[in-house]
PDB file of C-alpha atoms in Angstrom:
ATOM      1  CA  UNK A 408     125.460  35.215 165.477  1.00 53.00           C
ATOM      2  CA  UNK A 409     127.968  37.141 163.436  1.00 54.00           C
ATOM      3  CA  UNK A 410     125.078  39.754 162.699  1.00 54.00           C
ATOM      4  CA  UNK A 411     124.990  40.218 166.641  1.00 52.00           C
ATOM      5  CA  UNK A 412     128.703  41.027 166.854  1.00 51.00           C
ATOM      6  CA  UNK A 413     128.595  43.401 164.159  1.00 52.00           C
ATOM      7  CA  UNK A 414     125.820  45.162 165.995  1.00 49.00           C
ATOM      8  CA  UNK A 415     127.643  45.391 169.121  1.00 49.00           C
ATOM      9  CA  UNK A 416     130.584  46.736 167.708  1.00 53.00           C
ATOM     10  CA  UNK A 417     128.667  49.221 165.678  1.00 49.00           C
ATOM     11  CA  UNK A 418     127.172  50.327 169.013  1.00 48.00           C
ATOM     12  CA  UNK A 419     130.484  50.500 170.931  1.00 53.00           C
ATOM     13  CA  UNK A 420     131.644  52.521 168.306  1.00 54.00           C
ATOM     14  CA  UNK A 421     128.514  55.187 168.526  1.00 50.00           C
ATOM     15  CA  UNK A 422     128.632  55.303 172.238  1.00 47.00           C
ATOM     16  CA  UNK A 423     132.989  55.680 172.283  1.00 54.00           C
ATOM     17  CA  UNK A 424     132.086  58.628 169.726  1.00 51.00           C
ATOM     18  CA  UNK A 425     129.551  60.223 171.716  1.00 50.00           C
ATOM     19  CA  UNK A 426     131.560  60.204 174.851  1.00 49.00           C
ATOM     20  CA  UNK A 427     134.503  62.107 172.639  1.00 45.00           C
ATOM     21  CA  UNK A 428     131.947  64.687 171.356  1.00 53.00           C
ATOM     22  CA  UNK A 429     130.679  65.156 175.191  1.00 47.00           C
ATOM     23  CA  UNK A 430     134.437  65.506 176.525  1.00 44.00           C
ATOM     24  CA  UNK A 431     135.243  68.049 173.609  1.00 45.00           C
ATOM     25  CA  UNK A 432     132.090  70.249 174.372  1.00 55.00           C
ATOM     26  CA  UNK A 433     133.118  70.176 178.008  1.00 55.00           C
ATOM     27  CA  UNK A 434     136.347  70.942 177.536  1.00 48.00           C
ATOM     28  CA  UNK A 435     135.300  73.922 175.041  1.00 57.00           C
ATOM     29  CA  UNK A 436     132.895  74.989 177.759  1.00 55.00           C
ATOM     30  CA  UNK A 437     135.016  74.978 180.340  1.00 54.00           C
ATOM     31  CA  UNK A 438     137.832  77.262 178.489  1.00 54.00           C
ATOM     32  CA  UNK A 439     135.400  79.627 177.432  1.00 53.00           C
ATOM     33  CA  UNK A 440     134.377  80.105 181.382  1.00 50.00           C
ATOM     34  CA  UNK A 441     137.864  80.766 182.101  1.00 46.00           C
ATOM     35  CA  UNK A 442     138.205  83.094 179.608  1.00 47.00           C
ATOM     36  CA  UNK A 443     135.231  85.095 180.217  1.00 46.00           C
ATOM     37  CA  UNK A 444     136.683  85.289 183.982  1.00 47.00           C
ATOM     38  CA  UNK A 445     139.769  86.594 182.589  1.00 46.00           C
ATOM     39  CA  UNK A 446     137.905  89.432 180.849  1.00 44.00           C
ATOM     40  CA  UNK A 447     135.700  90.171 183.582  1.00 47.00           C
ATOM     41  CA  UNK A 448     138.879  90.605 185.651  1.00 49.00           C
ATOM     42  CA  UNK A 449     140.115  92.848 183.114  1.00 47.00           C
ATOM     43  CA  UNK A 450     137.008  94.986 182.349  1.00 49.00           C
ATOM     44  CA  UNK A 451     136.781  95.391 186.718  1.00 52.00           C
ATOM     45  CA  UNK A 452     140.582  96.529 186.421  1.00 54.00           C
ATOM     46  CA  UNK A 453     139.892  99.141 183.463  1.00 48.00           C
ATOM     47  CA  UNK A 454     136.748 100.478 185.242  1.00 49.00           C
ATOM     48  CA  UNK A 455     138.145 100.983 188.395  1.00 48.00           C
ATOM     49  CA  UNK A 456     141.014 103.054 186.664  1.00 47.00           C
ATOM     50  CA  UNK A 457     138.974 105.040 185.072  1.00 47.00           C
ATOM     51  CA  UNK A 458     136.921 105.767 188.177  1.00 49.00           C
ATOM     52  CA  UNK A 459     140.314 106.581 189.994  1.00 50.00           C
ATOM     53  CA  UNK A 460     141.055 108.861 186.987  1.00 49.00           C
ATOM     54  CA  UNK A 461     137.442 110.744 186.971  1.00 47.00           C
ATOM     55  CA  UNK A 462     136.607 109.179 184.064  1.00 48.00           C
ATOM     56  CA  UNK A 463     133.502 107.314 183.179  1.00 44.00           C
ATOM     57  CA  UNK A 464     133.782 103.818 181.703  1.00 49.00           C
ATOM     58  CA  UNK A 465     133.038 103.349 177.991  1.00 53.00           C
ATOM     59  CA  UNK A 466     130.111 101.296 177.143  1.00 60.00           C
ATOM     60  CA  UNK A 467     129.158 100.791 173.806  1.00 89.00           C
ATOM     61  CA  UNK A 468     126.125  98.314 173.329  1.00 91.00           C
ATOM     62  CA  UNK A 469     124.906  97.104 169.944  1.00 91.00           C
ATOM     63  CA  UNK A 470     121.020  96.402 169.845  1.00 94.00           C
ATOM     64  CA  UNK A 471     120.332  93.748 167.098  1.00 93.00           C
ATOM     65  CA  UNK A 472     117.227  91.271 166.638  1.00 93.00           C
ATOM     66  CA  UNK A 473     118.095  87.575 167.195  1.00 93.00           C
ATOM     67  CA  UNK A 474     117.066  87.059 163.282  1.00 92.00           C
ATOM     68  CA  UNK A 475     119.266  89.622 162.263  1.00 93.00           C
ATOM     69  CA  UNK A 476     122.246  88.538 164.129  1.00 93.00           C
ATOM     70  CA  UNK A 477     121.448  84.932 163.223  1.00 91.00           C
ATOM     71  CA  UNK A 478     121.394  85.777 159.403  1.00 91.00           C
ATOM     72  CA  UNK A 479     124.908  87.932 159.794  1.00 91.00           C
ATOM     73  CA  UNK A 480     126.339  84.871 161.233  1.00 91.00           C
ATOM     74  CA  UNK A 481     124.590  82.208 158.457  1.00 89.00           C
ATOM     75  CA  UNK A 482     125.628  84.511 155.733  1.00 90.00           C
ATOM     76  CA  UNK A 483     129.536  85.181 156.631  1.00 92.00           C
ATOM     77  CA  UNK A 484     130.460  84.124 160.288  1.00 90.00           C
ATOM     78  CA  UNK A 485     134.099  85.598 159.542  1.00 95.00           C
ATOM     79  CA  UNK A 486     132.230  89.243 158.999  1.00 94.00           C
ATOM     80  CA  UNK A 487     130.070  88.783 161.865  1.00 92.00           C
ATOM     81  CA  UNK A 488     132.724  87.706 164.263  1.00 94.00           C
ATOM     82  CA  UNK A 489     134.566  91.001 162.997  1.00 94.00           C
ATOM     83  CA  UNK A 490     131.522  93.092 164.036  1.00 94.00           C
ATOM     84  CA  UNK A 491     129.978  91.295 167.180  1.00 93.00           C
ATOM     85  CA  UNK A 492     132.627  88.675 168.738  1.00 93.00           C
ATOM     86  CA  UNK A 493     133.492  90.200 172.502  1.00 93.00           C
ATOM     87  CA  UNK A 494     130.888  92.958 171.905  1.00 92.00           C
ATOM     88  CA  UNK A 495     128.103  93.771 174.197  1.00 95.00           C
ATOM     89  CA  UNK A 496     124.944  93.491 172.613  1.00 94.00           C
ATOM     90  CA  UNK A 497     121.291  93.893 173.415  1.00 95.00           C
ATOM     91  CA  UNK A 498     119.596  91.350 171.404  1.00 95.00           C
ATOM     92  CA  UNK A 499     115.674  91.094 171.163  1.00 93.00           C
ATOM     93  CA  UNK A 500     113.602  88.277 169.740  1.00 93.00           C
ATOM     94  CA  UNK A 501     111.269  85.441 170.840  1.00 93.00           C
ATOM     95  CA  UNK A 502     112.271  83.035 173.269  1.00 94.00           C
ATOM     96  CA  UNK A 503     112.566  79.244 171.244  1.00 93.00           C
ATOM     97  CA  UNK A 504     113.872  77.192 174.591  1.00 92.00           C
ATOM     98  CA  UNK A 505     114.838  77.554 178.314  1.00 94.00           C
ATOM     99  CA  UNK A 506     116.931  75.189 179.650  1.00 93.00           C
ATOM    100  CA  UNK A 507     120.446  73.972 181.043  1.00 92.00           C
ATOM    101  CA  UNK A 508     123.363  72.996 178.961  1.00 90.00           C
ATOM    102  CA  UNK A 509     125.641  69.704 179.524  1.00 91.00           C
ATOM    103  CA  UNK A 510     127.548  71.589 182.795  1.00 92.00           C
ATOM    104  CA  UNK A 511     124.348  72.579 184.229  1.00 92.00           C
ATOM    105  CA  UNK A 512     124.830  76.079 182.877  1.00 93.00           C
ATOM    106  CA  UNK A 513     121.069  77.954 182.369  1.00 95.00           C
ATOM    107  CA  UNK A 514     120.562  79.408 178.868  1.00 94.00           C
ATOM    108  CA  UNK A 515     117.664  80.776 176.954  1.00 94.00           C
ATOM    109  CA  UNK A 516     117.585  80.509 172.916  1.00 93.00           C
ATOM    110  CA  UNK A 517     116.094  83.009 170.864  1.00 93.00           C
ATOM    111  CA  UNK A 518     114.517  82.025 167.340  1.00 88.00           C
ATOM    112  CA  UNK A 519     116.924  82.590 164.507  1.00 84.00           C
ATOM    113  CA  UNK A 520     115.560  83.281 160.624  1.00 81.00           C
ATOM    114  CA  UNK A 521     112.719  80.547 159.839  1.00 74.00           C
ATOM    115  CA  UNK A 522     115.203  79.118 157.145  1.00 67.00           C
ATOM    116  CA  UNK A 523     117.800  78.339 160.030  1.00 72.00           C
ATOM    117  CA  UNK A 524     117.773  75.395 162.429  1.00 73.00           C
ATOM    118  CA  UNK A 525     119.797  77.475 164.869  1.00 79.00           C
ATOM    119  CA  UNK A 526     119.603  80.861 166.887  1.00 87.00           C
ATOM    120  CA  UNK A 527     120.893  83.009 169.488  1.00 92.00           C
ATOM    121  CA  UNK A 528     121.933  80.840 172.771  1.00 93.00           C
ATOM    122  CA  UNK A 529     122.204  83.088 175.730  1.00 95.00           C
ATOM    123  CA  UNK A 530     124.088  81.824 178.752  1.00 93.00           C
ATOM    124  CA  UNK A 531     123.387  83.006 182.288  1.00 94.00           C
ATOM    125  CA  UNK A 532     124.811  82.806 185.547  1.00 93.00           C
ATOM    126  CA  UNK A 533     123.481  79.768 188.045  1.00 92.00           C
ATOM    127  CA  UNK A 534     122.185  82.603 190.503  1.00 92.00           C
ATOM    128  CA  UNK A 535     119.847  83.763 187.456  1.00 92.00           C
ATOM    129  CA  UNK A 536     117.659  80.547 187.390  1.00 91.00           C
ATOM    130  CA  UNK A 537     115.151  82.082 189.533  1.00 91.00           C
ATOM    131  CA  UNK A 538     114.498  84.723 187.110  1.00 92.00           C
ATOM    132  CA  UNK A 539     114.642  82.292 184.158  1.00 93.00           C
ATOM    133  CA  UNK A 540     111.881  80.040 185.929  1.00 92.00           C
ATOM    134  CA  UNK A 541     109.924  83.482 185.378  1.00 92.00           C
ATOM    135  CA  UNK A 542     110.120  83.255 181.451  1.00 93.00           C
ATOM    136  CA  UNK A 543     108.176  81.006 178.904  1.00 93.00           C
ATOM    137  CA  UNK A 544     108.591  79.974 175.134  1.00 93.00           C
ATOM    138  CA  UNK A 545     107.230  82.431 172.722  1.00 92.00           C
ATOM    139  CA  UNK A 546     107.641  85.616 174.887  1.00 94.00           C
ATOM    140  CA  UNK A 547     109.243  88.446 173.430  1.00 94.00           C
ATOM    141  CA  UNK A 548     112.521  89.632 175.485  1.00 94.00           C
ATOM    142  CA  UNK A 549     115.461  91.465 175.299  1.00 94.00           C
ATOM    143  CA  UNK A 550     118.577  90.055 176.829  1.00 96.00           C
ATOM    144  CA  UNK A 551     122.306  91.629 177.047  1.00 94.00           C
ATOM    145  CA  UNK A 552     125.294  90.038 177.095  1.00 95.00           C
ATOM    146  CA  UNK A 553     128.780  89.519 175.271  1.00 95.00           C
ATOM    147  CA  UNK A 554     129.098  87.699 171.859  1.00 94.00           C
ATOM    148  CA  UNK A 555     131.152  84.898 172.034  1.00 92.00           C
ATOM    149  CA  UNK A 556     130.564  83.640 168.307  1.00 90.00           C
ATOM    150  CA  UNK A 557     129.516  80.721 166.452  1.00 88.00           C
ATOM    151  CA  UNK A 558     129.577  77.291 167.880  1.00 87.00           C
ATOM    152  CA  UNK A 559     128.121  74.376 166.200  1.00 83.00           C
ATOM    153  CA  UNK A 560     125.378  76.486 164.469  1.00 81.00           C
ATOM    154  CA  UNK A 561     124.165  78.963 167.484  1.00 86.00           C
ATOM    155  CA  UNK A 562     125.602  82.171 167.903  1.00 92.00           C
ATOM    156  CA  UNK A 563     126.718  82.211 171.743  1.00 93.00           C
ATOM    157  CA  UNK A 564     125.917  85.193 173.811  1.00 95.00           C
ATOM    158  CA  UNK A 565     127.662  84.712 177.273  1.00 93.00           C
ATOM    159  CA  UNK A 566     127.292  86.843 180.882  1.00 93.00           C
ATOM    160  CA  UNK A 567     123.488  87.691 179.603  1.00 93.00           C
ATOM    161  CA  UNK A 568     121.027  89.422 181.796  1.00 92.00           C
ATOM    162  CA  UNK A 569     117.442  90.303 181.038  1.00 92.00           C
ATOM    163  CA  UNK A 570     117.088  94.033 179.977  1.00 89.00           C
ATOM    164  CA  UNK A 571     113.205  93.649 179.429  1.00 85.00           C
TER     165      UNK A 571
END
């Protein structure tokens, strides 16, 4: 009888721990969405100002493979953040997975180096689900988005779109 109570206590602790982890992930995802909205508004205001002044908006895009981007974060995430964080990238690679996260945001993951369990996770808007439904695993692809940094092993790229 004592063993049964210990097992129940253990499972309760595991469930509570999983629940706390889930809440933390949701809070992080929600706060990054707010940051993205603020960044998008700032970018739109800057583009409008440039257009009013007759200037073309500057749009530097870093082209990189998923393997190289993942390797750079694996080697030194501080240096990789300095180089890529908040920058627009065109990341090319092979699709590992197509799915939705816990808050129903669609994503595509690209393979990182074979020595790594993690890769690149490109987050899309819900309106892009039709395009994502046409993709398949192991397909070569080029995606464009803004690097957010590394979260739980994956390099997160937000506001993604399919280039080719």
